[in-house]
Tab-separated table of C-alpha atoms in Angstrom:
chain	number	residue	atom	x	y	z
H	124	MET	CA	64.599	30.785	-54.241
H	125	ALA	CA	68.361	30.886	-54.602
H	126	LEU	CA	68.394	34.656	-54.101
H	127	LEU	CA	66.364	34.442	-50.900
H	128	ALA	CA	68.547	31.625	-49.637
H	129	GLY	CA	71.564	33.818	-50.329
H	130	VAL	CA	70.033	36.739	-48.429
H	131	GLY	CA	69.199	34.397	-45.580
H	132	LEU	CA	72.758	33.154	-45.442
H	133	ALA	CA	74.069	36.748	-45.563
H	134	VAL	CA	71.865	37.701	-42.617
H	135	LEU	CA	73.421	34.884	-40.634
H	136	VAL	CA	77.032	35.287	-41.695
H	137	LEU	CA	77.710	38.968	-42.491
H	138	PRO	CA	77.372	40.302	-38.931
H	139	LEU	CA	79.910	37.762	-37.711
H	140	VAL	CA	82.234	38.638	-40.597
H	141	ALA	CA	81.958	42.309	-39.604
H	142	LEU	CA	82.772	41.422	-36.029
H	143	VAL	CA	85.883	39.560	-37.083
H	144	VAL	CA	86.940	42.259	-39.600
H	145	ARG	CA	86.567	45.186	-37.202
H	146	ALA	CA	88.140	43.464	-34.230
H	147	PRO	CA	91.125	45.315	-32.729
H	148	TRP	CA	93.436	42.391	-33.436
H	149	GLY	CA	96.583	44.304	-32.503
H	150	GLU	CA	95.488	45.097	-28.965
H	151	LEU	CA	93.465	41.936	-28.489
H	152	GLY	CA	95.994	40.360	-26.146
H	153	ALA	CA	96.090	43.395	-23.888
H	154	LEU	CA	92.303	43.816	-23.950
H	155	LEU	CA	91.666	40.207	-23.000
H	156	ALA	CA	94.245	40.328	-20.223
H	157	ARG	CA	92.353	43.089	-18.434
H	158	GLU	CA	91.155	42.081	-15.033
H	159	SER	CA	87.553	43.034	-15.766
H	160	VAL	CA	87.573	40.766	-18.816
H	161	LEU	CA	89.138	37.795	-17.044
H	162	GLU	CA	86.718	38.255	-14.176
H	163	ALA	CA	83.751	38.142	-16.517
H	164	LEU	CA	85.177	35.141	-18.394
H	165	VAL	CA	85.753	33.105	-15.224
H	166	LEU	CA	82.300	34.019	-13.908
H	167	SER	CA	80.632	33.140	-17.213
H	168	LEU	CA	82.361	29.789	-17.652
H	169	GLY	CA	81.831	28.867	-14.009
H	170	THR	CA	78.138	29.720	-13.886
H	171	ALA	CA	77.422	28.161	-17.293
H	172	ILE	CA	79.120	24.904	-16.243
H	173	VAL	CA	77.227	24.771	-12.943
H	174	ALA	CA	73.970	25.640	-14.719
H	175	THR	CA	74.565	22.895	-17.289
H	176	GLY	CA	75.234	20.409	-14.498
H	177	ALA	CA	72.016	21.440	-12.773
H	178	CYS	CA	70.118	21.153	-16.055
H	179	LEU	CA	71.449	17.593	-16.522
H	180	VAL	CA	70.462	16.523	-13.017
H	181	LEU	CA	66.992	18.082	-13.263
H	182	GLY	CA	66.376	17.867	-16.984
H	183	VAL	CA	66.986	14.165	-17.680
H	184	PRO	CA	64.324	13.027	-15.171
H	185	LEU	CA	61.981	15.717	-16.494
H	186	ALA	CA	62.550	14.463	-20.043
H	187	VAL	CA	61.797	10.910	-18.921
H	188	LEU	CA	58.580	12.147	-17.304
H	189	LEU	CA	57.638	14.044	-20.450
H	190	ALA	CA	58.322	11.041	-22.689
H	191	ARG	CA	56.311	8.732	-20.413
H	192	ALA	CA	53.498	11.295	-20.280
H	193	ALA	CA	52.679	10.385	-23.880
H	194	SER	CA	50.241	7.844	-22.437
H	195	TRP	CA	48.612	10.266	-19.968
H	196	PRO	CA	45.194	11.856	-20.460
H	197	ALA	CA	45.339	15.039	-22.518
H	198	PRO	CA	45.009	17.842	-19.887
H	199	GLY	CA	47.914	16.666	-17.721
H	200	ARG	CA	50.081	15.870	-20.705
H	201	ARG	CA	49.504	19.271	-22.341
H	202	LEU	CA	50.022	21.214	-19.121
H	203	LEU	CA	53.336	19.488	-18.523
H	204	ARG	CA	54.504	20.147	-22.073
H	205	ALA	CA	53.401	23.789	-21.880
H	206	ALA	CA	55.260	24.269	-18.585
H	207	VAL	CA	58.484	23.188	-20.275
H	208	THR	CA	57.836	25.072	-23.513
H	209	VAL	CA	56.888	28.488	-22.125
H	210	PRO	CA	60.389	29.433	-20.843
H	211	LEU	CA	61.682	28.468	-24.278
H	212	VAL	CA	59.519	31.024	-26.098
H	213	LEU	CA	59.409	33.612	-23.316
H	214	PRO	CA	61.552	36.762	-23.626
H	215	PRO	CA	64.347	36.209	-21.045
H	216	VAL	CA	63.638	39.592	-19.407
H	217	VAL	CA	60.182	38.325	-18.514
H	218	GLY	CA	61.822	35.290	-16.967
H	219	GLY	CA	64.053	37.580	-14.920
H	220	ILE	CA	61.098	39.622	-13.673
H	221	ALA	CA	59.215	36.428	-12.833
H	222	LEU	CA	62.198	35.101	-10.882
H	223	LEU	CA	62.369	38.400	-8.954
H	224	LEU	CA	58.690	38.186	-8.118
H	225	LEU	CA	59.258	34.666	-6.795
H	226	LEU	CA	62.536	35.111	-4.957
H	227	GLY	CA	62.923	38.877	-4.479
H	228	ARG	CA	62.667	40.427	-1.004
H	229	ARG	CA	58.963	40.945	-1.433
H	230	GLY	CA	58.558	37.881	-3.639
H	231	VAL	CA	56.225	34.947	-3.145
H	232	LEU	CA	58.983	32.794	-1.618
H	233	GLY	CA	61.763	35.351	-1.231
H	234	GLY	CA	60.384	36.992	1.898
H	235	ALA	CA	60.032	33.701	3.734
H	236	LEU	CA	63.504	32.555	2.601
H	237	ALA	CA	65.033	35.770	3.957
H	238	ASP	CA	63.102	35.705	7.260
H	239	LEU	CA	63.498	32.014	8.034
H	240	PHE	CA	66.935	31.208	6.661
H	241	GLY	CA	68.512	34.586	5.987
H	242	ILE	CA	68.883	33.626	2.328
H	243	THR	CA	68.576	36.310	-0.346
H	244	VAL	CA	68.921	35.030	-3.857
H	245	PRO	CA	68.665	38.059	-6.198
H	246	PHE	CA	71.838	39.844	-7.211
H	247	THR	CA	74.091	36.928	-6.223
H	248	THR	CA	76.105	34.498	-8.331
H	249	GLY	CA	73.459	31.905	-7.411
H	250	ALA	CA	70.890	34.135	-9.102
H	251	VAL	CA	73.015	34.115	-12.273
H	252	VAL	CA	72.976	30.300	-12.261
H	253	LEU	CA	69.241	30.209	-11.553
H	254	ALA	CA	68.496	32.593	-14.431
H	255	GLN	CA	70.636	30.454	-16.746
H	256	VAL	CA	68.917	27.251	-15.641
H	257	PHE	CA	65.523	28.858	-16.217
H	258	VAL	CA	66.268	29.729	-19.834
H	259	ALA	CA	68.472	26.708	-20.699
H	260	LEU	CA	66.609	23.800	-19.092
H	261	PRO	CA	63.989	23.414	-21.855
H	262	PHE	CA	66.751	22.929	-24.447
H	263	LEU	CA	68.107	19.961	-22.545
H	264	VAL	CA	64.677	18.529	-21.779
H	265	PHE	CA	63.539	18.568	-25.405
H	266	ALA	CA	66.818	17.152	-26.745
H	267	VAL	CA	66.683	14.244	-24.298
H	268	GLU	CA	62.962	13.717	-24.768
H	269	GLY	CA	63.449	13.430	-28.528
H	270	ALA	CA	66.159	10.816	-28.011
H	271	LEU	CA	63.947	8.907	-25.580
H	272	ARG	CA	61.075	8.847	-28.032
H	273	SER	CA	63.197	7.492	-30.841
H	274	ALA	CA	64.841	4.829	-28.629
H	275	ASP	CA	63.223	1.412	-28.982
H	276	ARG	CA	61.083	0.872	-25.887
H	277	ARG	CA	61.288	-2.865	-26.436
H	278	THR	CA	64.985	-2.933	-25.516
H	279	GLU	CA	63.828	-1.908	-22.038
H	280	LEU	CA	61.337	-4.772	-21.963
H	281	ALA	CA	64.031	-7.185	-23.145
H	282	ALA	CA	66.289	-5.967	-20.334
H	283	ALA	CA	63.518	-6.588	-17.785
H	284	THR	CA	63.107	-10.201	-18.943
H	285	LEU	CA	66.857	-10.597	-18.373
H	286	GLY	CA	66.519	-9.661	-14.727
H	287	ALA	CA	67.156	-5.910	-14.845
H	288	SER	CA	65.329	-3.827	-12.223
H	289	ARG	CA	63.802	-0.493	-13.261
H	290	TRP	CA	66.882	1.408	-12.183
H	291	GLN	CA	69.185	-1.082	-13.936
H	292	VAL	CA	67.137	-0.782	-17.126
H	293	PHE	CA	67.554	2.995	-16.976
H	294	ARG	CA	71.242	2.822	-16.099
H	295	HIS	CA	72.338	0.074	-18.515
H	296	VAL	CA	69.925	0.465	-21.441
H	297	THR	CA	67.932	3.699	-21.578
H	298	LEU	CA	70.687	6.104	-20.592
H	299	PRO	CA	73.356	4.722	-22.985
H	300	LEU	CA	70.808	4.729	-25.809
H	301	VAL	CA	69.944	8.393	-25.272
H	302	ALA	CA	73.510	9.494	-24.475
H	303	PRO	CA	73.923	11.323	-27.815
H	304	GLY	CA	70.723	13.253	-27.089
H	305	VAL	CA	71.895	14.079	-23.584
H	306	ALA	CA	75.247	15.322	-24.911
H	307	ALA	CA	73.607	17.408	-27.629
H	308	GLY	CA	71.194	18.843	-25.062
H	309	ALA	CA	74.035	19.658	-22.668
H	310	VAL	CA	75.911	21.533	-25.396
H	311	LEU	CA	72.829	23.562	-26.343
H	312	CYS	CA	72.211	24.185	-22.685
H	313	PHE	CA	75.771	25.375	-22.051
H	314	THR	CA	75.865	27.759	-24.998
H	315	ARG	CA	72.444	29.129	-24.088
H	316	ALA	CA	73.556	29.634	-20.461
H	317	LEU	CA	76.781	31.268	-21.601
H	318	GLY	CA	74.887	33.778	-23.723
H	319	GLU	CA	72.194	34.530	-21.151
H	320	PHE	CA	71.601	38.274	-20.775
H	321	GLY	CA	68.041	39.448	-20.168
H	322	ALA	CA	67.024	37.229	-17.279
H	323	THR	CA	70.441	37.605	-15.675
H	324	ILE	CA	70.601	41.398	-15.718
H	325	THR	CA	67.028	41.640	-14.433
H	326	PHE	CA	67.316	39.061	-11.667
H	327	ALA	CA	71.026	39.181	-10.826
H	328	GLY	CA	72.080	42.666	-11.886
H	329	SER	CA	75.577	43.565	-12.976
H	330	LEU	CA	77.962	43.436	-10.054
H	331	PRO	CA	81.563	43.083	-11.275
H	332	GLY	CA	82.967	39.675	-10.339
H	333	VAL	CA	79.649	38.543	-8.844
H	334	THR	CA	76.987	38.737	-11.530
H	335	ARG	CA	78.593	40.597	-14.457
H	336	THR	CA	78.911	37.827	-17.010
H	337	LEU	CA	80.552	38.146	-20.452
H	338	PRO	CA	77.409	39.232	-22.337
H	339	ILE	CA	76.604	41.875	-19.722
H	340	ALA	CA	80.206	43.101	-19.579
H	341	SER	CA	80.257	43.273	-23.358
H	342	TYR	CA	77.015	45.271	-23.482
H	343	LEU	CA	78.214	47.743	-20.838
H	344	ALA	CA	81.642	48.168	-22.431
H	345	MET	CA	79.984	49.007	-25.770
H	346	GLN	CA	78.984	52.367	-24.274
H	347	THR	CA	82.358	53.253	-22.798
H	348	ASP	CA	85.070	51.228	-24.507
H	349	PRO	CA	83.899	49.660	-27.805
H	350	ASP	CA	87.221	47.887	-28.353
H	351	GLU	CA	86.829	45.996	-25.106
H	352	ALA	CA	83.229	45.186	-26.028
H	353	ILE	CA	84.350	43.758	-29.360
H	354	ALA	CA	87.079	41.741	-27.667
H	355	LEU	CA	84.499	40.309	-25.253
H	356	ALA	CA	82.170	39.516	-28.131
H	357	LEU	CA	84.972	37.717	-29.955
H	358	LEU	CA	85.667	35.742	-26.822
H	359	LEU	CA	82.035	34.624	-26.627
H	360	LEU	CA	82.076	33.712	-30.303
H	361	ALA	CA	85.289	31.724	-29.853
H	362	VAL	CA	83.957	29.802	-26.832
H	363	SER	CA	80.712	28.954	-28.663
H	364	VAL	CA	82.438	27.804	-31.840
H	365	GLY	CA	85.036	25.979	-29.766
H	366	VAL	CA	82.388	23.966	-27.919
H	367	LEU	CA	80.727	23.133	-31.205
H	368	LEU	CA	83.966	21.934	-32.807
H	369	LEU	CA	85.036	19.999	-29.755
H	370	LEU	CA	81.850	17.970	-29.501
H	371	ARG	CA	80.667	17.832	-33.066
H	372	ASP	CA	82.297	14.626	-34.271
H	373	ARG	CA	81.580	12.544	-31.257
H	374	TRP	CA	78.181	13.643	-30.116
H	375	LEU	CA	76.434	15.929	-32.517
H	376	PRO	CA	75.578	13.975	-35.654
H	377	GLY	CA	73.169	16.753	-36.621
H	378	VAL	CA	75.981	19.286	-36.883
H	379	ARG	CA	78.353	17.103	-38.862
H	380	GLY	CA	78.532	18.218	-42.476
U	1209	MET	CA	88.398	-15.839	-8.547
U	1210	THR	CA	86.412	-18.466	-10.343
U	1211	ALA	CA	83.707	-17.138	-12.553
U	1212	ALA	CA	80.295	-18.644	-12.376
U	1213	THR	CA	79.792	-20.939	-15.334
U	1214	PRO	CA	76.350	-21.755	-16.650
U	1215	ALA	CA	74.921	-25.033	-15.476
U	1216	PRO	CA	75.322	-27.576	-18.253
U	1217	ARG	CA	72.070	-27.930	-20.127
U	1218	PRO	CA	72.271	-31.416	-21.591
U	1219	GLY	CA	71.828	-34.236	-19.145
U	1220	ARG	CA	70.625	-31.904	-16.435
U	1221	SER	CA	68.648	-34.307	-14.337
U	1222	ASP	CA	66.677	-32.188	-11.882
U	1223	ALA	CA	63.023	-31.927	-12.749
U	1224	ARG	CA	62.328	-28.639	-14.477
U	1225	PRO	CA	59.066	-26.906	-13.666
U	1226	ALA	CA	56.040	-26.801	-15.917
U	1227	LEU	CA	54.340	-23.583	-16.987
U	1228	HIS	CA	50.656	-23.244	-16.244
U	1229	ALA	CA	48.886	-20.233	-17.684
U	1230	GLU	CA	45.269	-19.173	-17.674
U	1231	VAL	CA	45.002	-15.533	-18.566
U	1232	THR	CA	42.604	-12.900	-19.800
U	1233	VAL	CA	44.319	-9.878	-21.264
U	1234	THR	CA	42.990	-6.837	-23.120
U	1235	ARG	CA	45.016	-4.908	-25.675
U	1236	GLY	CA	43.169	-2.001	-27.192
U	1237	SER	CA	39.834	-3.409	-28.372
U	1238	HIS	CA	41.132	-6.974	-28.473
U	1239	ARG	CA	40.612	-9.471	-25.723
U	1240	VAL	CA	42.644	-12.651	-25.435
U	1241	GLU	CA	41.590	-15.555	-23.273
U	1242	ALA	CA	43.608	-18.738	-23.071
U	1243	ALA	CA	44.538	-21.509	-20.677
U	1244	PHE	CA	47.233	-24.097	-21.211
U	1245	ASP	CA	50.096	-26.058	-19.695
U	1246	ALA	CA	53.561	-26.324	-21.192
U	1247	LEU	CA	55.552	-29.249	-19.842
U	1248	PRO	CA	59.335	-29.307	-19.719
U	1249	GLY	CA	60.769	-31.052	-22.735
U	1250	HIS	CA	57.482	-30.759	-24.624
U	1251	PRO	CA	57.477	-27.399	-26.402
U	1252	LEU	CA	54.062	-25.969	-27.147
U	1253	ALA	CA	53.341	-24.000	-30.303
U	1254	VAL	CA	50.680	-21.288	-30.188
U	1255	ILE	CA	49.582	-20.935	-33.771
U	1256	GLY	CA	47.058	-18.588	-35.290
U	1257	PRO	CA	46.443	-15.909	-37.899
U	1258	ASN	CA	47.920	-12.415	-37.598
U	1259	GLY	CA	46.099	-10.371	-34.988
U	1260	ALA	CA	44.822	-13.408	-33.104
U	1261	GLY	CA	46.540	-12.160	-29.948
U	1262	LYS	CA	49.436	-14.636	-29.872
U	1263	SER	CA	52.153	-12.099	-29.106
U	1264	THR	CA	49.924	-10.393	-26.531
U	1265	LEU	CA	49.466	-13.729	-24.797
U	1266	LEU	CA	53.224	-14.230	-24.707
U	1267	ALA	CA	53.856	-10.708	-23.395
U	1268	ALA	CA	51.279	-11.266	-20.658
U	1269	ILE	CA	52.994	-14.467	-19.520
U	1270	ALA	CA	56.367	-12.696	-19.475
U	1271	GLY	CA	54.850	-9.852	-17.435
U	1272	LEU	CA	55.336	-7.227	-20.136
U	1273	VAL	CA	51.626	-6.408	-20.348
U	1274	PRO	CA	49.271	-6.635	-17.368
U	1275	ILE	CA	46.664	-9.373	-17.221
U	1276	ASP	CA	43.037	-8.618	-16.388
U	1277	ALA	CA	42.455	-11.925	-14.682
U	1278	GLY	CA	43.914	-15.379	-14.309
U	1279	ARG	CA	47.196	-16.786	-13.155
U	1280	VAL	CA	50.638	-17.699	-14.389
U	1281	ARG	CA	52.419	-20.404	-12.469
U	1282	ILE	CA	55.852	-21.948	-12.900
U	1283	GLY	CA	56.031	-25.221	-10.987
U	1284	SER	CA	54.649	-24.229	-7.604
U	1285	ARG	CA	55.577	-20.529	-8.018
U	1286	ASP	CA	52.819	-18.034	-8.754
U	1287	VAL	CA	54.485	-15.400	-10.890
U	1288	ASP	CA	51.597	-13.338	-12.249
U	1289	ARG	CA	52.106	-10.625	-9.624
U	1290	LEU	CA	55.854	-10.506	-10.061
U	1291	PRO	CA	57.557	-7.937	-12.306
U	1292	PRO	CA	59.160	-9.452	-15.428
U	1293	GLU	CA	62.663	-9.312	-13.946
U	1294	ARG	CA	61.665	-11.711	-11.175
U	1295	ARG	CA	59.705	-14.270	-13.205
U	1296	ARG	CA	62.662	-16.149	-14.665
U	1297	ILE	CA	60.987	-16.292	-18.047
U	1298	GLY	CA	63.306	-15.895	-21.024
U	1299	VAL	CA	61.959	-14.312	-24.200
U	1300	LEU	CA	63.252	-14.565	-27.746
U	1301	PHE	CA	61.696	-11.474	-29.305
U	1302	GLN	CA	60.389	-11.408	-32.854
U	1303	ASP	CA	63.192	-9.271	-34.244
U	1304	TYR	CA	65.519	-10.170	-31.373
U	1305	VAL	CA	65.753	-6.659	-29.846
U	1306	LEU	CA	69.462	-6.896	-29.109
U	1307	PHE	CA	71.002	-3.987	-27.204
U	1308	PRO	CA	72.446	-1.900	-30.044
U	1309	HIS	CA	75.061	-0.185	-27.851
U	1310	LEU	CA	76.543	-3.411	-26.455
U	1311	THR	CA	78.850	-5.919	-28.131
U	1312	VAL	CA	77.741	-9.497	-28.713
U	1313	ARG	CA	79.717	-10.463	-25.602
U	1314	ASP	CA	78.021	-7.848	-23.433
U	1315	ASN	CA	74.597	-8.712	-24.841
U	1316	VAL	CA	75.108	-12.341	-23.813
U	1317	ALA	CA	76.603	-11.221	-20.484
U	1318	PHE	CA	73.706	-8.844	-19.743
U	1319	ALA	CA	71.776	-11.013	-17.265
U	1320	ALA	CA	74.943	-11.875	-15.345
U	1321	ARG	CA	75.939	-8.197	-15.354
U	1322	MET	CA	72.676	-7.358	-13.594
U	1323	ARG	CA	73.764	-9.642	-10.758
U	1324	GLY	CA	77.475	-8.936	-10.605
U	1325	SER	CA	80.537	-7.134	-11.845
U	1326	ARG	CA	81.318	-6.542	-15.496
U	1327	HIS	CA	84.350	-8.805	-15.224
U	1328	ALA	CA	82.443	-11.710	-13.697
U	1329	ALA	CA	79.633	-11.279	-16.221
U	1330	ARG	CA	82.027	-11.391	-19.166
U	1331	SER	CA	83.653	-14.553	-17.843
U	1332	ALA	CA	80.237	-16.132	-17.345
U	1333	ALA	CA	79.327	-15.292	-20.947
U	1334	GLU	CA	82.344	-17.165	-22.386
U	1335	PRO	CA	80.875	-20.690	-22.442
U	1336	TRP	CA	77.627	-19.376	-23.941
U	1337	LEU	CA	79.493	-17.595	-26.708
U	1338	ALA	CA	81.385	-20.802	-27.429
U	1339	ARG	CA	78.306	-22.993	-27.411
U	1340	TYR	CA	76.416	-20.748	-29.825
U	1341	GLY	CA	79.363	-20.329	-32.193
U	1342	LEU	CA	79.664	-16.631	-31.292
U	1343	ALA	CA	83.257	-16.528	-30.038
U	1344	GLU	CA	84.463	-14.994	-33.295
U	1345	LEU	CA	81.739	-12.357	-33.210
U	1346	ALA	CA	82.116	-11.448	-29.541
U	1347	GLU	CA	83.408	-7.930	-30.128
U	1348	ARG	CA	80.900	-6.992	-32.825
U	1349	LEU	CA	77.937	-4.717	-32.348
U	1350	PRO	CA	74.454	-5.999	-33.235
U	1351	GLY	CA	74.319	-3.679	-36.256
U	1352	GLU	CA	77.113	-5.715	-37.832
U	1353	LEU	CA	75.372	-9.101	-37.588
U	1354	SER	CA	73.332	-11.110	-40.082
U	1355	GLY	CA	69.807	-12.209	-39.195
U	1356	GLY	CA	70.903	-15.731	-38.310
U	1357	GLN	CA	73.743	-14.455	-36.144
U	1358	SER	CA	71.392	-12.033	-34.388
U	1359	GLN	CA	69.037	-14.879	-33.577
U	1360	ARG	CA	71.882	-16.888	-32.050
U	1361	VAL	CA	72.934	-13.916	-29.923
U	1362	ALA	CA	69.364	-13.306	-28.776
U	1363	LEU	CA	68.893	-16.967	-27.832
U	1364	ALA	CA	72.251	-17.139	-26.049
U	1365	ARG	CA	71.403	-13.911	-24.217
U	1366	ALA	CA	68.019	-15.289	-23.081
U	1367	LEU	CA	69.320	-18.721	-22.034
U	1368	ALA	CA	72.395	-17.312	-20.282
U	1369	ALA	CA	69.927	-15.774	-17.823
U	1370	GLU	CA	69.058	-19.381	-16.867
U	1371	PRO	CA	65.304	-18.965	-17.200
U	1372	GLU	CA	62.907	-21.663	-16.099
U	1373	VAL	CA	60.584	-20.999	-19.027
U	1374	LEU	CA	61.430	-19.958	-22.576
U	1375	LEU	CA	59.045	-18.000	-24.801
U	1376	LEU	CA	59.751	-17.562	-28.511
U	1377	ASP	CA	57.808	-14.963	-30.479
U	1378	GLU	CA	57.698	-15.715	-34.227
U	1379	PRO	CA	61.350	-16.776	-34.120
U	1380	MET	CA	61.747	-17.169	-37.896
U	1381	SER	CA	59.857	-14.159	-39.190
U	1382	ALA	CA	62.882	-11.835	-39.211
U	1383	LEU	CA	64.972	-14.278	-41.260
U	1384	ASP	CA	65.292	-14.647	-45.012
U	1385	VAL	CA	63.196	-17.487	-46.327
U	1386	GLU	CA	66.307	-19.381	-47.543
U	1387	LEU	CA	67.784	-19.280	-44.041
U	1388	ARG	CA	64.711	-20.401	-42.189
U	1389	HIS	CA	64.981	-24.119	-42.831
U	1390	GLU	CA	68.522	-24.339	-41.499
U	1391	MET	CA	68.011	-21.975	-38.567
U	1392	ARG	CA	64.817	-23.748	-37.577
U	1393	ALA	CA	66.660	-27.054	-37.144
U	1394	GLU	CA	69.383	-25.313	-35.164
U	1395	LEU	CA	66.853	-23.537	-32.967
U	1396	ALA	CA	64.970	-26.811	-32.371
U	1397	ALA	CA	68.206	-28.414	-31.166
U	1398	HIS	CA	68.844	-25.534	-28.750
U	1399	VAL	CA	65.280	-25.678	-27.451
U	1400	ARG	CA	65.629	-29.434	-26.824
U	1401	GLU	CA	68.911	-28.782	-25.061
U	1402	PHE	CA	67.271	-26.117	-22.894
U	1403	GLY	CA	64.795	-28.748	-21.779
U	1404	GLY	CA	62.508	-26.425	-19.790
U	1405	ALA	CA	58.911	-25.456	-20.496
U	1406	THR	CA	58.843	-23.700	-23.866
U	1407	VAL	CA	56.129	-21.836	-25.763
U	1408	VAL	CA	56.669	-20.758	-29.349
U	1409	VAL	CA	54.275	-18.358	-31.013
U	1410	THR	CA	54.078	-18.698	-34.780
U	1411	HIS	CA	51.807	-18.562	-37.755
U	1412	SER	CA	53.904	-21.115	-39.608
U	1413	ARG	CA	53.074	-24.812	-39.590
U	1414	ALA	CA	56.755	-25.575	-40.280
U	1415	ASP	CA	57.769	-23.810	-37.051
U	1416	ALA	CA	55.180	-25.765	-35.109
U	1417	ALA	CA	56.248	-29.072	-36.674
U	1418	THR	CA	59.970	-28.536	-36.063
U	1419	LEU	CA	60.040	-26.682	-32.771
U	1420	ALA	CA	57.062	-28.065	-30.845
U	1421	ASP	CA	55.249	-31.287	-30.217
U	1422	HIS	CA	51.908	-29.843	-29.182
U	1423	VAL	CA	49.863	-27.139	-30.801
U	1424	LEU	CA	47.321	-24.681	-29.469
U	1425	VAL	CA	45.309	-22.765	-32.065
U	1426	LEU	CA	44.405	-19.179	-31.169
U	1427	GLU	CA	41.882	-17.314	-33.315
U	1428	SER	CA	40.466	-13.868	-32.445
U	1429	GLY	CA	41.682	-14.215	-28.878
U	1430	ARG	CA	40.096	-17.646	-28.328
U	1431	VAL	CA	41.518	-21.155	-28.264
U	1432	THR	CA	39.798	-23.028	-31.074
U	1433	GLN	CA	41.718	-26.307	-31.032
U	1434	ARG	CA	44.578	-28.097	-29.316
U	1435	GLY	CA	46.523	-31.321	-29.906
U	1436	THR	CA	49.362	-32.589	-32.055
U	1437	LEU	CA	49.593	-31.498	-35.690
U	1438	ASP	CA	48.470	-35.010	-36.671
U	1439	GLU	CA	45.408	-34.690	-34.468
U	1440	LEU	CA	44.635	-31.305	-35.981
U	1441	ALA	CA	45.022	-32.736	-39.479
U	1442	ALA	CA	42.683	-35.611	-38.660
U	1443	ALA	CA	39.895	-33.274	-37.553
U	1444	PRO	CA	40.486	-29.591	-38.223
U	1445	ALA	CA	38.097	-27.643	-36.006
U	1446	THR	CA	37.939	-24.427	-38.047
U	1447	PRO	CA	38.462	-23.267	-41.639
U	1448	TYR	CA	41.662	-21.535	-40.480
U	1449	VAL	CA	43.159	-24.789	-39.200
U	1450	ARG	CA	42.275	-26.517	-42.482
U	1451	ARG	CA	43.886	-23.748	-44.560
U	1452	MET	CA	46.947	-23.567	-42.319
U	1453	LEU	CA	47.580	-27.294	-42.667
U	1454	ALA	CA	47.117	-27.197	-46.428
U	1455	ARG	CA	49.552	-24.299	-46.945
U	1456	PRO	CA	53.070	-25.046	-48.147
U	1457	ASP	CA	55.908	-24.471	-45.677
U	1458	ASP	CA	57.084	-20.913	-45.198
U	1459	ALA	CA	54.143	-19.388	-47.006
U	1460	ASP	CA	53.301	-16.298	-45.041
């Protein structure tokens, strides 16, 4: 038992230790100041923040729907749950291909979008955000849904007897009660969006400054300039750990030691 | 600006409306059918064994579960098609169901907050906090309150909404047995002060004796007897009524 636990821990920790040990610490400043790196960093942070915002706006109502669906008949309830779960277990590359087949030039909707409105989504920064939303949304939905399920429904009934309309009940009771779940979901969502690779490179490509996010830049640099790749990887690690530390005490009881 | 203050309860002279209810409601495999009137100043106790459908009946009157048939009327107002927030029926829930994220002050101010600004609502809550001895506790969260304190907050919160009808669901069951006697007398005083139509659901004879002056017995979703406790004692209609009257106070 203890041995296996130790191996398990090593699998999780050793690669990160290696990353930190082999990092070109001396040139790190110069590497990170490169324009290509800054470009990728700004693009990554920007798209991940927008994607997280979109996930909040779309995901909280979806979580409410999913939580309320508990009283629906089985087929509808299961279909809804499956629709949210599939992107979670799907390889991101498949998601990217699926997005292309929907919104690409010859896609189900893409052709009409291009003809009618002159909008082409693939290989734009918007496509990066869309790919991130596709893979990250389920994280937010399930975190919020869990919080909704464990919140006491009767507080909502009590609020109604005190004159609160449906919207007021949601605004003044439900939402504050699930706020920790929403925050935890948003953090998961942001880190997942920040790390997105497969769906992004398939659907949005790798145009410097437009769709080349940190993970993609890091992967490409690995073949030409490993030191830059390592610096980019460290940057991603630092942002992820930073987010975790920043939010842990206030909003992530599950992460607190 | 002058904050709205709650209308003074005692000595309020306008006639308060009566509650008339005749409802059929189904919960799972249980069906509850009951008809009664509750007159202002004459609290009615609905008493019955566990599972008789007492709480379901109360929830139906408050609009928290749909009724299959019947009507709920307050004075000349038909409320059975209104959502709970428009019925003006206050509910004291069994384990109080305070808002865990709001302070005592904001719990009591909740109804006023739904109609106005946070500032106005907090001012409006002041006299209620004072009347229920909650001024000292105003900044606490519900998790930091004793059972008796929670009950006071829940009652102040319900009455601060200025309901026309007050429903109490097993008001003593969440309290320690030692506390019940004292809190029951206090609650009875507040209910008298409220003065509007009041229905208290209980399975305790002591609750019925202290809080109400009429009793309606509900067994398996049916009304089996009604009258004062004395009238019930004189001619118990069912074995349950006989056992209930013979049981010592606070035996559950």
